[in-house]
Amino acid sequence: MSDKSSSLSVSVQEQVLLDLARWLARARQYSAGHPSCAALADETHKSLARALVHGTPVEYAITRDDAFVGGVPAVHPTVRTRMAPFLYARGARLVRFAPGISRAELATFVDLLLPLPHKIAEAGGLAQIARERGVSRVEVEEVDGALADDERQEGRDREELKRFFADSSRAIIAQLPIDVDVGKLGELLERADVAASIVEDESRGGVAEGAAALAQLAQNHGSRRRREPSDAMGDVLRALSPESKSRVLLGFPALAFELRGALMWALGALTEDQLASFAFPAIRAEATEPTAVLYALSLVVPRPRARLAIVRRMALHLYDVPDDEAPRVLGDLGAPAPDFDSFRAERELLGDAARRALVTRRPLFALRGGATASPVTKGEPDYGRVMTDLVTASAAVPGFPELCERLPAAARAIEEQGGAAATLGLLRGLGAVGGPSEPYAVRALEAIAQGESGARLLPALDVAVANADERALAELGALAQCLVRQNAEAACTLMEETENRKLRLLLSNALPAVGPAVVPLVRPRLKSTKWEVVRSFVQLAARVGATPRDLMPIARHADERIRAEILRALRTMPADEVTLDIVIGYLNDPSLEVRPLARAMLDGTDLVVGSAAVPRLERIAKDEKQDDNLRHAALGALGQGTIDEAAEALFRFMQPGKLIESNAVTAMRDVAAAALYASPSEAGKRLFAEGLASSVRRVRRSCERAEGGS
C-alpha cells in the first residue's frame, strides 16, 4: 500500500521488477518457496496483480543494461544494474506476464531463474524449461538465431577452464609433476560461481577431492596481484551448493594428507559465521547422527572454544529449516545426546537450540496440520494467524466487499471472543490483501484502526512483535502505520516505555507517516535516561521534519552511540547554523566512531556558516598541532560561508606570521587562498582582489596560484 521503491518515481509495472529483484536476492540464499521468502513473494504477487489491473499483459523488453516497459526505460538503478543483466544472462529478451497468474506459478518461475546461466542453457533454455514445468502464464522470448559473439566466447572460455581444472586436478591427486597455467588459474579463482559449478561437475573423485585439489593449486600457484588466493578460494567454497558443502565437509577426513592441508587452508579463510553456514547443510542432512559432521568439523577447527562458537552460530540456522523438514531435523537434533558421545558439548548446544526452535515454530506446524505436525504437541490455537488466513482466503471469493463493510462493526465482538491477538490477525489479513479487492480491505482496515479498537491494539503489538517471524513483521509494519495515524502520542509513549527492540523499530518506521506533528512529541523524549530510547527518537526526529536545533540539547550526550547517531541524523536534515556548531564540537571527540564522522561532514557536506562558528573554525585552522586534513577542512568550511566574517578570517589566515616559513605553511596559505577565491560572500571577492594586489609577495603568489588553478 505504500511506495517501497524509494523517492524515485517508479511505475506500477516497474515496481514488479523491483520486488522480483528483492525476492530473487533472498531466494538465491535459500529457495523461492522458503519461509523467509514468503513476505517478499506476497509483495511481488500483489505488485504484479496491481500492474495487471492497469493493463494486460505486463510486458518487459530486456537488454544487457536496461529494461523497457512500453518502450520506456526503467528509472530505478536496481532494475537497470541488477535485474536486467540477471534476466539477460539467462537468455530472456522479452518477459510477458498474463492475467490469472497464481503465487505458486510465480514462485515456480522464480525457481527457474535461480540456476547459473550455463545450467539453464544446457537444459534447453529458459522458455523450454518454463514449458516443461507448466509455467503457462509467464511467456519468455529468447534471442533468435545463434548466440551473440560474447556469449559464444563465454562458452569457449568455460570449456577451457573445465579442461584446465580436469587436467590439473588429476595431476595434483596423482602427485604428478604439473606445469600450471597461472593465468587460467587466476581466471578460475576470480569467477567463484563458475569455479564452484566446475568443481561440482568435473570432480571424478568426489567434490571434497576436487575442492581440495583446487585449493592446493591456489595455495601453491595462486597469483596475489589482485587479492589473496585464500580469499578467492573461500569465495569458491561459499558458492558451492548446500549438498556439495555437505559432501566437502564429510569427505574431509578421508583426504590424503596434502589435500587435507590445502582444503583446511582454504576453509581457514572463512569467518566463523561463514564456516557455520558452510557446515550447516551437513548437520541438516545428518541430523539423526551428527557425530560424523562434528568429527570432520573438529579436524577443520581443532580448538574446542572456536568450534563451540561455530556450533552456536550453526544453531541459529535451525530457525530457517524449511517447514517440511523442520519437525524431523529439529526432533532428531533435539534428542538427548548419549553420555559417552565424544562431542557431547556440541550435541547439547545443538539439542537445546533445536528444542527452542521447535517450540517457537509450533504454532505454524499446528496451523498446517498433517504429518508434519505430529512431532509437536498440540497447543493453544493461534487466533491471530487463523483470522489472517481467513481474511486473505476470503479476498479471492465473491462477496468480499460486503464482508469488508461489516467487519468494522464486528471488530469489537471479535476482540471480546479471541482477544487482541484475533483483532490484530484480522487487521494483518486486511493489510495483506492485494489485487482488485485491495481498496475494500484498505477502507475496512482504516475504519477499524481509527475506532476504539485502534487505541487498545497498540500495546498488543508488543506481544505480537516479540514472537513474529519475518513475514509477520512485514504485515505488522503495515498495520502499525494505520494505528499510529490516530494514536501518535500513545505510539510515542509505547516506543519510550517498551523494552522490545523490534517494537521500537516497528513504531519508528510507522510514525514518519504522521509527519511534522510528531516533532513536539519527540523533543521531550530525547532526554530519556535510556540510551537505546534516545537513539530511536534521534532516528525518528530526522524522518519527521525535526531541525538540528532540536538535537542541540543532547549534543554532548555521555554515550558515544548517541553522538554518532546525531551526526547520522544531521546528514539527512536540511543544514543550518546549528548543524555546523554541533559538528565542530565533535571534531576532536574521544570516540573513534564519532570523530571520523564529524570530520567527514566538515570536509564533504554543504554547511551553513554562522557568526559563532567562524572563530572556532579559525582557531582550528591556525592550530599547528591539529591534523593537516582537519585544518584544510576548516578552511574549506570558511570558504563556503556567505557571511563577510568567514572571508575576513581566511584573509587574516593568509597574512605571514614569521619572517621564515616552512613549505607546510605555504601550502596551508594556498588552501586558504583557494577557499577565499571560491567564497560566495561579497567580502570574499573584495579581499581576494586585495590579496592579488598585496605588497606581501607570499600572499600575492598564493592568490595567483588559486586564480590560475581555478
XYZ file of C-alpha atoms in Angstrom:
710
model
C 0.000 0.000 0.000
C 2.997 2.308 0.439
C 5.590 3.032 -2.183
C 8.519 0.860 -1.116
C 10.820 1.576 -4.022
C 12.336 4.916 -2.949
C 11.861 8.578 -3.710
C 12.229 7.711 -7.420
C 9.039 7.844 -9.475
C 8.658 4.143 -10.251
C 5.731 2.989 -12.378
C 3.390 0.232 -11.242
C 4.860 -2.062 -13.909
C 8.471 -1.336 -12.929
C 7.636 -1.958 -9.267
C 7.057 -5.605 -10.222
C 10.671 -5.965 -11.403
C 11.919 -4.188 -8.294
C 10.004 -6.551 -5.974
C 11.084 -9.510 -8.096
C 14.740 -8.470 -7.659
C 14.317 -8.469 -3.862
C 12.655 -11.871 -3.919
C 15.408 -13.304 -6.137
C 18.133 -11.928 -3.864
C 16.636 -13.803 -0.896
C 15.732 -16.899 -2.931
C 19.329 -17.290 -4.117
C 20.303 -17.815 -0.474
C 17.534 -20.335 0.237
C 14.831 -21.104 -2.375
C 11.816 -19.306 -3.806
C 9.421 -21.187 -1.513
C 11.462 -20.840 1.686
C 9.562 -19.350 4.673
C 11.944 -16.386 4.797
C 10.848 -15.505 1.244
C 7.113 -15.610 1.987
C 6.666 -11.873 2.625
C 8.682 -10.950 -0.481
C 6.713 -13.445 -2.564
C 3.433 -11.948 -1.362
C 4.621 -8.405 -2.146
C 5.734 -9.398 -5.641
C 2.453 -11.172 -6.376
C 0.459 -8.159 -5.141
C 2.583 -5.797 -7.259
C 2.002 -7.963 -10.312
C -1.754 -8.065 -9.633
C -1.821 -4.252 -9.469
C 0.182 -3.979 -12.691
C -2.193 -6.367 -14.471
C -5.148 -4.209 -13.410
C -3.533 -1.238 -15.190
C -3.123 -3.165 -18.438
C -2.630 -6.705 -19.679
C -0.374 -8.384 -20.381
C 2.528 -6.872 -18.423
C 5.492 -6.996 -20.791
C 9.194 -6.165 -20.373
C 11.851 -5.864 -23.063
C 15.254 -6.794 -21.623
C 18.681 -5.586 -22.715
C 22.071 -6.133 -21.148
C 21.821 -2.994 -19.023
C 18.178 -1.901 -19.001
C 14.547 -2.987 -19.023
C 11.778 -1.293 -21.030
C 8.085 -1.095 -20.196
C 6.072 0.003 -23.222
C 9.223 1.397 -24.804
C 10.056 3.483 -21.714
C 13.368 2.639 -19.982
C 13.442 1.771 -16.289
C 14.327 4.525 -13.826
C 15.319 2.552 -10.724
C 19.025 1.602 -10.545
C 18.222 -1.831 -9.080
C 16.237 -2.723 -12.190
C 18.906 -1.397 -14.558
C 22.029 -2.705 -12.854
C 20.802 -5.954 -11.279
C 17.519 -7.232 -12.665
C 18.055 -6.539 -16.370
C 21.578 -8.100 -16.517
C 20.325 -11.061 -14.457
C 17.488 -11.839 -16.916
C 19.652 -11.067 -19.948
C 22.324 -13.539 -18.826
C 19.649 -16.253 -18.697
C 18.611 -15.623 -22.294
C 15.418 -13.639 -21.643
C 14.892 -10.816 -24.128
C 11.138 -10.413 -23.602
C 9.204 -11.428 -20.454
C 5.410 -11.296 -20.525
C 3.072 -11.929 -17.525
C -0.515 -12.912 -18.309
C -3.605 -12.315 -16.111
C -4.554 -15.015 -13.624
C -1.023 -15.956 -12.603
C -1.008 -17.507 -9.146
C 1.544 -17.035 -6.416
C 2.616 -20.687 -6.775
C 3.197 -20.324 -10.539
C 5.187 -17.127 -9.936
C 7.306 -18.980 -7.346
C 7.978 -21.741 -9.878
C 9.163 -19.159 -12.406
C 11.490 -17.621 -9.789
C 12.910 -21.092 -9.088
C 13.649 -21.470 -12.805
C 15.757 -18.287 -12.717
C 17.987 -19.399 -9.833
C 20.444 -21.784 -11.586
C 23.553 -20.366 -13.224
C 23.113 -19.237 -16.855
C 25.086 -22.141 -18.309
C 22.887 -24.632 -16.432
C 19.785 -23.052 -17.961
C 21.356 -23.097 -21.425
C 22.349 -26.771 -21.082
C 18.755 -27.635 -20.108
C 17.402 -26.145 -23.358
C 16.845 -22.520 -22.409
C 14.507 -20.659 -20.092
C 11.487 -20.819 -22.406
C 11.687 -24.589 -22.783
C 12.206 -25.190 -19.059
C 9.193 -22.977 -18.274
C 7.009 -25.023 -20.645
C 8.234 -28.283 -19.117
C 7.457 -27.061 -15.596
C 3.940 -25.982 -16.565
C 4.505 -22.227 -16.292
C 1.876 -21.089 -18.763
C 1.182 -17.508 -17.648
C 4.776 -16.345 -17.964
C 5.997 -16.191 -21.551
C 9.710 -15.826 -22.252
C 11.098 -14.952 -25.664
C 14.775 -15.666 -26.152
C 17.240 -14.216 -28.648
C 16.724 -15.584 -32.160
C 19.406 -17.381 -34.143
C 22.908 -18.090 -32.985
C 24.335 -16.873 -29.742
C 25.929 -13.467 -29.667
C 29.702 -13.322 -30.054
C 30.316 -12.600 -26.376
C 28.046 -15.482 -25.348
C 29.863 -17.879 -27.700
C 33.150 -16.685 -26.247
C 31.797 -17.241 -22.747
C 31.034 -20.843 -23.655
C 34.509 -21.373 -25.107
C 36.138 -19.842 -22.027
C 34.146 -22.110 -19.776
C 35.165 -25.234 -21.696
C 38.820 -24.188 -21.472
C 38.501 -23.727 -17.718
C 36.870 -27.155 -17.433
C 39.770 -28.782 -19.281
C 42.308 -26.872 -17.218
C 40.690 -27.982 -13.956
C 40.267 -31.608 -15.066
C 43.917 -31.937 -16.171
C 45.366 -30.050 -13.211
C 43.266 -31.786 -10.544
C 44.118 -35.243 -11.890
C 47.831 -34.413 -11.753
C 47.535 -32.979 -8.230
C 45.643 -36.012 -6.909
C 48.079 -38.435 -8.593
C 51.061 -36.370 -7.299
C 52.451 -35.951 -10.825
C 54.628 -33.036 -11.979
C 52.473 -30.214 -13.307
C 53.103 -27.020 -15.234
C 50.312 -24.746 -14.040
C 48.883 -22.047 -16.310
C 48.789 -19.264 -13.709
C 46.596 -17.110 -15.928
C 43.920 -19.807 -16.238
C 44.093 -20.491 -12.502
C 43.665 -16.782 -11.728
C 40.669 -16.556 -14.075
C 39.083 -19.604 -12.452
C 39.568 -18.268 -8.925
C 38.184 -14.833 -9.826
C 34.932 -16.400 -11.115
C 33.744 -18.119 -7.959
C 30.344 -19.263 -9.275
C 31.907 -20.790 -12.400
C 34.668 -22.459 -10.369
C 32.120 -23.920 -7.934
C 29.985 -25.410 -10.719
C 33.095 -26.870 -12.420
C 34.245 -28.455 -9.147
C 30.770 -29.968 -8.702
C 30.522 -31.254 -12.277
C 34.105 -32.279 -13.097
C 35.410 -33.816 -9.848
C 35.618 -37.513 -10.659
C 36.894 -38.468 -7.209
C 34.190 -36.524 -5.390
C 33.515 -32.884 -4.589
C 35.748 -32.924 -1.483
C 38.714 -34.182 -3.501
C 38.049 -31.704 -6.323
C 37.740 -28.762 -3.922
C 40.946 -29.811 -2.153
C 42.808 -30.112 -5.491
C 41.731 -26.586 -6.484
C 42.754 -25.331 -3.040
C 46.212 -26.878 -3.441
C 46.582 -25.240 -6.853
C 45.563 -21.875 -5.367
C 47.876 -22.303 -2.373
C 50.946 -23.202 -4.443
C 50.446 -21.227 -7.637
C 47.805 -18.521 -6.952
C 48.688 -15.005 -8.037
C 48.491 -12.220 -5.449
C 48.217 -9.363 -7.887
C 44.520 -8.814 -7.183
C 43.912 -10.374 -3.775
C 44.973 -13.245 -1.558
C 44.358 -16.711 -3.125
C 42.870 -17.926 0.170
C 40.150 -15.250 -0.036
C 39.376 -16.213 -3.645
C 39.228 -19.889 -2.690
C 36.905 -19.002 0.191
C 34.515 -17.408 -2.332
C 34.537 -20.648 -4.346
C 33.674 -22.724 -1.276
C 30.821 -20.377 -0.352
C 29.437 -20.618 -3.908
C 29.029 -24.424 -3.689
C 25.516 -25.808 -3.408
C 24.353 -26.934 0.067
C 24.628 -30.590 -0.944
C 28.198 -30.065 -2.171
C 29.157 -28.225 1.027
C 27.903 -31.216 2.992
C 29.940 -33.620 0.842
C 33.080 -31.461 1.148
C 32.930 -31.429 4.952
C 32.037 -35.107 5.331
C 34.748 -36.060 2.820
C 37.434 -34.013 4.574
C 38.692 -36.735 6.995
C 39.293 -39.233 4.145
C 41.502 -36.911 2.071
C 45.204 -37.540 1.568
C 47.469 -35.532 3.859
C 48.483 -32.796 1.370
C 44.959 -32.409 0.009
C 43.568 -32.177 3.530
C 46.084 -29.483 4.418
C 45.217 -27.443 1.322
C 41.464 -27.664 1.975
C 41.994 -26.728 5.618
C 43.978 -23.687 4.417
C 41.047 -22.658 2.201
C 38.467 -23.211 4.944
C 40.643 -21.148 7.270
C 39.834 -18.067 5.146
C 36.166 -18.299 6.191
C 34.897 -16.354 9.185
C 33.075 -18.135 11.993
C 29.698 -17.126 10.535
C 30.705 -18.268 7.041
C 32.067 -21.564 8.338
C 28.845 -22.123 10.280
C 26.821 -21.540 7.090
C 29.170 -23.892 5.219
C 28.838 -26.698 7.777
C 25.105 -26.358 8.458
C 23.889 -28.286 5.351
C 25.824 -31.314 6.635
C 24.203 -31.075 10.090
C 20.815 -30.719 8.433
C 21.411 -33.805 6.265
C 22.872 -35.876 9.134
C 20.540 -34.732 11.918
C 19.840 -38.315 13.060
C 23.508 -38.954 13.815
C 25.618 -35.775 13.547
C 28.784 -37.280 15.064
C 30.481 -37.682 11.655
C 29.881 -33.999 10.865
C 31.166 -32.870 14.262
C 34.235 -35.098 13.859
C 35.034 -33.521 10.481
C 34.474 -30.073 11.965
C 36.879 -30.902 14.812
C 39.607 -31.593 12.239
C 38.940 -28.285 10.471
C 38.670 -26.315 13.747
C 40.827 -28.139 16.338
C 40.398 -25.580 19.144
C 37.325 -26.509 21.255
C 36.383 -22.926 22.145
C 36.407 -21.798 18.496
C 34.473 -24.921 17.479
C 31.777 -24.286 20.085
C 31.446 -20.702 18.823
C 30.824 -22.035 15.314
C 28.295 -24.571 16.608
C 26.410 -21.740 18.366
C 26.198 -19.885 15.069
C 25.049 -23.071 13.315
C 22.262 -23.352 15.867
C 20.804 -20.033 14.672
C 20.205 -21.582 11.236
C 17.764 -24.071 12.768
C 15.063 -21.386 12.539
C 15.496 -21.331 8.735
C 14.967 -25.050 8.077
C 12.054 -25.447 5.586
C 8.719 -26.349 7.162
C 8.507 -29.780 5.533
C 11.874 -30.805 7.039
C 11.828 -28.887 10.308
C 9.920 -31.410 12.510
C 12.275 -34.226 11.531
C 15.507 -32.233 11.691
C 14.646 -30.399 14.917
C 13.250 -33.541 16.514
C 16.377 -35.572 15.720
C 18.813 -32.887 16.841
C 16.756 -32.219 19.967
C 17.086 -35.825 21.167
C 19.336 -36.218 24.259
C 22.981 -36.913 23.450
C 24.456 -40.182 24.760
C 26.657 -39.808 27.845
C 29.584 -41.410 26.034
C 29.396 -39.159 22.949
C 32.796 -37.671 22.046
C 31.153 -34.363 21.095
C 28.695 -34.093 23.956
C 29.149 -30.318 24.418
C 28.402 -29.666 20.742
C 25.442 -32.069 20.780
C 23.965 -30.351 23.849
C 24.299 -26.913 22.238
C 22.525 -28.087 19.104
C 19.942 -30.006 21.129
C 18.969 -27.011 23.269
C 18.703 -24.771 20.187
C 16.659 -27.387 18.295
C 14.170 -27.728 21.147
C 13.764 -23.935 21.400
C 13.253 -23.679 17.627
C 10.672 -26.456 17.784
C 8.668 -24.611 20.454
C 8.918 -21.307 18.571
C 7.651 -22.828 15.333
C 4.900 -24.937 16.954
C 2.024 -22.562 16.002
C 2.998 -22.752 12.342
C 3.128 -26.563 12.371
C -0.171 -26.772 14.216
C -1.813 -24.449 11.699
C -0.537 -26.501 8.741
C -1.579 -29.773 10.378
C -0.970 -33.140 8.743
C 2.022 -35.397 9.185
C 4.459 -32.548 9.651
C 2.725 -31.526 12.859
C 2.938 -34.952 14.514
C 6.209 -34.406 16.449
C 4.805 -31.259 18.067
C 2.442 -31.279 20.975
C -0.873 -29.599 20.479
C -1.009 -26.047 21.867
C -3.423 -23.159 22.104
C -4.835 -22.143 18.714
C -3.201 -19.105 17.106
C -6.334 -16.995 16.638
C -4.351 -14.187 15.042
C -2.962 -16.378 12.249
C -6.368 -18.047 11.784
C -8.037 -14.641 11.283
C -5.266 -13.542 8.903
C -5.643 -16.651 6.758
C -9.449 -16.418 6.791
C -9.408 -12.823 5.536
C -6.818 -13.428 2.802
C -8.695 -16.535 1.649
C -11.994 -14.630 1.611
C -10.493 -11.985 -0.677
C -10.467 -14.491 -3.531
C -14.207 -15.340 -3.390
C -17.328 -13.318 -4.277
C -18.883 -11.246 -1.509
C -15.616 -9.900 -0.093
C -16.665 -6.201 -0.485
C -19.806 -6.854 1.559
C -17.744 -8.667 4.205
C -15.408 -5.656 4.474
C -18.363 -3.345 5.076
C -19.485 -5.455 8.059
C -16.068 -6.031 9.620
C -15.696 -2.654 11.459
C -18.916 -3.281 13.367
C -17.864 -6.866 14.121
C -14.337 -5.959 15.277
C -15.368 -5.415 18.925
C -17.058 -8.825 19.077
C -14.006 -10.479 17.514
C -11.803 -8.823 20.147
C -14.070 -9.992 23.004
C -14.083 -13.583 21.759
C -10.484 -14.019 20.587
C -8.663 -11.207 22.372
C -6.429 -8.538 20.908
C -4.459 -11.190 19.002
C -7.545 -12.059 16.956
C -8.160 -8.403 16.058
C -4.520 -7.962 15.117
C -4.798 -11.023 12.905
C -7.892 -9.543 11.278
C -6.070 -6.292 10.504
C -2.971 -8.096 9.267
C -5.130 -10.114 6.910
C -6.760 -6.961 5.545
C -3.333 -5.391 5.060
C -2.126 -8.408 3.071
C -4.969 -8.320 0.553
C -3.949 -7.223 -2.926
C -5.406 -7.069 -6.429
C -8.925 -5.811 -7.149
C -10.041 -6.474 -3.556
C -7.398 -4.219 -2.017
C -9.439 -0.943 -1.909
C -12.230 -2.630 0.091
C -9.689 -4.121 2.532
C -7.962 -0.754 2.972
C -11.200 1.014 3.856
C -12.107 -1.673 6.412
C -8.613 -1.618 7.890
C -8.621 2.159 8.362
C -12.105 2.139 9.860
C -11.145 -0.445 12.491
C -7.787 1.235 13.254
C -9.486 4.611 13.796
C -12.157 3.193 16.089
C -11.986 2.170 19.741
C -10.045 -0.968 18.877
C -7.156 1.050 17.456
C -6.074 2.584 20.780
C -6.277 -0.775 22.564
C -4.306 -2.601 19.895
C -1.088 -0.582 20.195
C 0.001 -2.293 23.472
C -0.971 -5.646 21.956
C 1.671 -5.102 19.283
C 4.322 -5.678 21.951
C 3.410 -9.351 22.328
C 2.760 -9.846 18.618
C 6.128 -8.425 17.559
C 8.084 -10.432 20.119
C 7.032 -13.729 18.524
C 6.779 -12.565 14.904
C 8.739 -14.081 12.036
C 9.859 -12.035 9.041
C 6.557 -12.400 7.204
C 4.553 -11.407 10.283
C 6.804 -8.390 10.902
C 6.127 -7.130 7.384
C 2.368 -7.433 7.991
C 2.622 -5.765 11.406
C 4.627 -2.881 9.904
C 1.807 -2.036 7.511
C -0.685 -2.380 10.337
C 1.303 -0.109 12.666
C 1.149 2.719 10.123
C -2.632 2.646 10.246
C -2.730 2.513 14.051
C -0.307 5.371 14.749
C -2.041 7.886 12.456
C -4.804 8.349 15.025
C -2.734 7.451 18.105
C 0.634 9.160 17.594
C 1.103 10.210 21.222
C 0.235 6.749 22.527
C 2.649 5.260 19.989
C 5.488 7.552 21.158
C 4.788 6.665 24.795
C 4.828 2.957 23.975
C 8.033 3.408 21.981
C 9.587 5.089 25.037
C 8.456 2.537 27.599
C 8.836 -0.783 25.806
C 11.888 -2.989 26.288
C 11.147 -4.711 22.958
C 13.716 -3.527 20.383
C 11.649 -4.920 17.489
C 8.608 -2.921 18.589
C 10.633 0.308 18.855
C 11.896 -0.229 15.334
C 8.388 -1.027 14.069
C 6.920 2.144 15.603
C 9.810 4.364 14.466
C 9.210 3.147 10.913
C 5.474 3.829 11.184
C 5.460 7.256 12.875
C 7.006 9.201 9.932
C 3.703 8.673 8.115
C 2.135 11.098 10.622
C 4.541 13.862 9.552
C 5.744 17.008 11.395
C 3.000 16.676 14.011
C 5.245 14.104 15.707
C 8.086 16.604 16.335
C 6.597 18.080 19.584
C 6.163 14.505 20.841
C 9.770 13.639 20.039
C 11.533 16.591 21.775
C 10.863 15.667 25.445
C 11.643 12.004 24.805
C 15.126 12.830 23.532
C 16.038 13.374 27.199
C 15.263 9.794 28.217
C 17.702 8.098 30.598
C 17.830 5.005 28.353
C 20.375 5.384 25.559
C 18.544 2.962 23.244
C 15.339 5.028 23.557
C 17.234 8.247 22.815
C 18.817 6.667 19.749
C 15.415 5.569 18.424
C 13.957 9.061 18.844
C 17.018 10.688 17.239
C 16.480 8.437 14.226
C 12.787 9.319 14.238
C 13.495 13.066 14.553
C 15.430 13.033 11.300
C 12.476 11.451 9.480
C 9.601 13.642 10.738
C 10.911 17.117 9.950
C 12.860 18.000 13.106
C 15.687 20.530 12.825
C 19.291 20.402 14.100
C 18.245 22.811 16.873
C 16.027 20.054 18.293
C 19.142 17.885 18.735
C 21.311 20.604 20.316
C 20.210 19.866 23.961
C 21.619 16.318 23.721
C 24.625 17.089 21.511
C 27.037 16.426 24.410
C 25.357 13.147 25.419
C 27.615 10.921 27.509
C 27.035 7.865 25.303
C 29.139 7.877 22.140
C 26.486 5.839 20.304
C 24.048 8.734 20.703
C 26.615 11.260 19.481
C 27.312 9.116 16.407
C 23.568 8.786 15.741
C 23.144 12.580 15.979
C 25.742 13.025 13.240
C 23.971 10.481 11.022
C 20.681 12.310 11.613
C 22.247 15.681 10.744
C 23.304 14.326 7.354
C 19.647 13.802 6.441
C 18.357 17.128 7.830
C 18.461 20.468 5.988
C 21.640 22.171 7.231
C 21.510 25.383 9.272
C 23.954 27.243 11.538
C 23.347 24.796 14.401
C 24.490 21.892 12.213
C 27.992 23.299 11.955
C 28.075 24.177 15.657
C 27.364 20.543 16.569
C 29.823 19.175 14.012
C 32.657 21.429 15.248
C 32.055 20.181 18.782
C 32.652 16.615 17.610
C 35.841 17.224 15.596
C 38.090 16.155 18.492
C 35.618 13.794 20.155
C 37.346 10.962 22.090
C 35.203 8.354 20.320
C 36.851 6.604 17.379
C 33.418 6.398 15.725
C 32.236 9.980 16.287
C 35.410 11.841 15.341
C 35.776 10.444 11.775
C 32.064 11.031 11.086
C 32.325 14.678 12.151
C 35.459 15.307 10.115
C 33.883 13.719 7.046
C 30.847 16.004 7.407
C 33.049 19.076 7.730
C 35.017 18.076 4.643
C 32.272 16.867 2.335
C 28.955 18.450 3.250
C 27.370 21.781 2.317
C 27.240 23.624 5.629
C 25.744 26.939 6.714
C 28.459 29.011 8.416
C 27.194 31.264 11.203
C 28.973 34.016 13.108
C 29.548 31.758 16.124
C 31.291 29.114 14.018
C 33.814 31.464 12.344
C 36.195 31.970 15.329
C 36.048 28.243 16.154
C 36.978 27.274 12.604
C 39.698 29.925 12.558
C 41.248 28.514 15.755
C 41.290 25.021 14.273
C 42.910 26.264 11.066
C 45.652 28.105 12.981
C 46.379 25.258 15.407
C 49.515 23.588 14.051
C 49.019 20.669 16.472
C 45.886 19.633 14.557
C 45.959 17.196 11.672
C 46.587 18.939 8.314
C 43.479 17.355 6.774
C 41.335 18.807 9.563
C 42.892 22.249 9.095
C 42.203 22.021 5.338
C 38.573 21.087 6.062
C 38.192 24.054 8.439
C 39.488 26.441 5.773
C 37.189 24.833 3.203
C 34.206 25.332 5.501
C 35.088 29.012 5.918
C 35.219 29.235 2.138
C 31.571 28.083 1.977
C 30.403 30.866 4.306
C 28.171 33.549 2.825
C 28.880 35.977 5.649
C 31.710 38.502 5.467
C 33.273 37.302 8.754
C 34.200 33.958 7.116
C 36.062 35.661 4.263
C 37.798 38.029 6.681
C 39.018 35.045 8.729
C 40.525 33.492 5.602
C 42.255 36.751 4.687
C 43.713 37.041 8.202
C 44.962 33.485 7.989
C 46.867 34.269 4.795
C 48.953 37.012 6.410
C 52.545 35.964 7.277
C 53.312 35.431 10.942
C 57.020 34.760 10.687
C 59.913 36.000 8.625
C 60.889 32.489 7.538
C 58.190 29.928 6.840
C 58.207 26.222 6.043
C 56.760 24.664 2.917
C 53.855 23.358 5.032
C 52.857 26.900 5.991
C 52.976 27.972 2.340
C 50.815 25.007 1.353
C 48.276 25.910 4.037
C 48.158 29.504 2.794
C 47.470 28.183 -0.719
C 44.485 26.249 0.673
C 43.166 29.409 2.333
C 43.625 31.408 -0.891
C 41.701 28.786 -2.860
C 38.898 28.884 -0.266
C 38.814 32.682 -0.411
C 38.693 32.602 -4.206
C 35.626 30.296 -4.046
C 33.911 32.311 -1.293
C 30.331 33.348 -2.215
C 30.396 36.419 0.066
C 30.813 39.997 -1.113
C 33.793 40.488 1.172
C 35.382 37.367 -0.334
C 35.576 38.897 -3.816
C 36.922 42.176 -2.455
C 39.520 40.592 -0.194
C 40.734 38.195 -2.881
C 41.295 41.148 -5.217
C 43.172 42.856 -2.395
C 45.298 39.744 -1.991
C 46.171 39.716 -5.690
C 47.394 43.304 -5.341
C 49.072 42.765 -1.962
C 52.563 44.093 -1.387
C 53.319 40.908 0.543
C 54.768 38.581 -2.050
C 53.687 35.368 -0.257
C 50.041 36.444 -0.124
C 50.110 37.645 -3.715
C 51.685 34.415 -5.016
C 49.116 32.230 -3.190
C 46.255 34.236 -4.705
C 47.808 33.983 -8.163
C 48.104 30.205 -7.813
C 44.481 29.985 -6.637
C 43.279 32.029 -9.602
C 45.409 30.079 -12.060
C 44.318 26.712 -10.678
C 40.604 27.515 -10.998
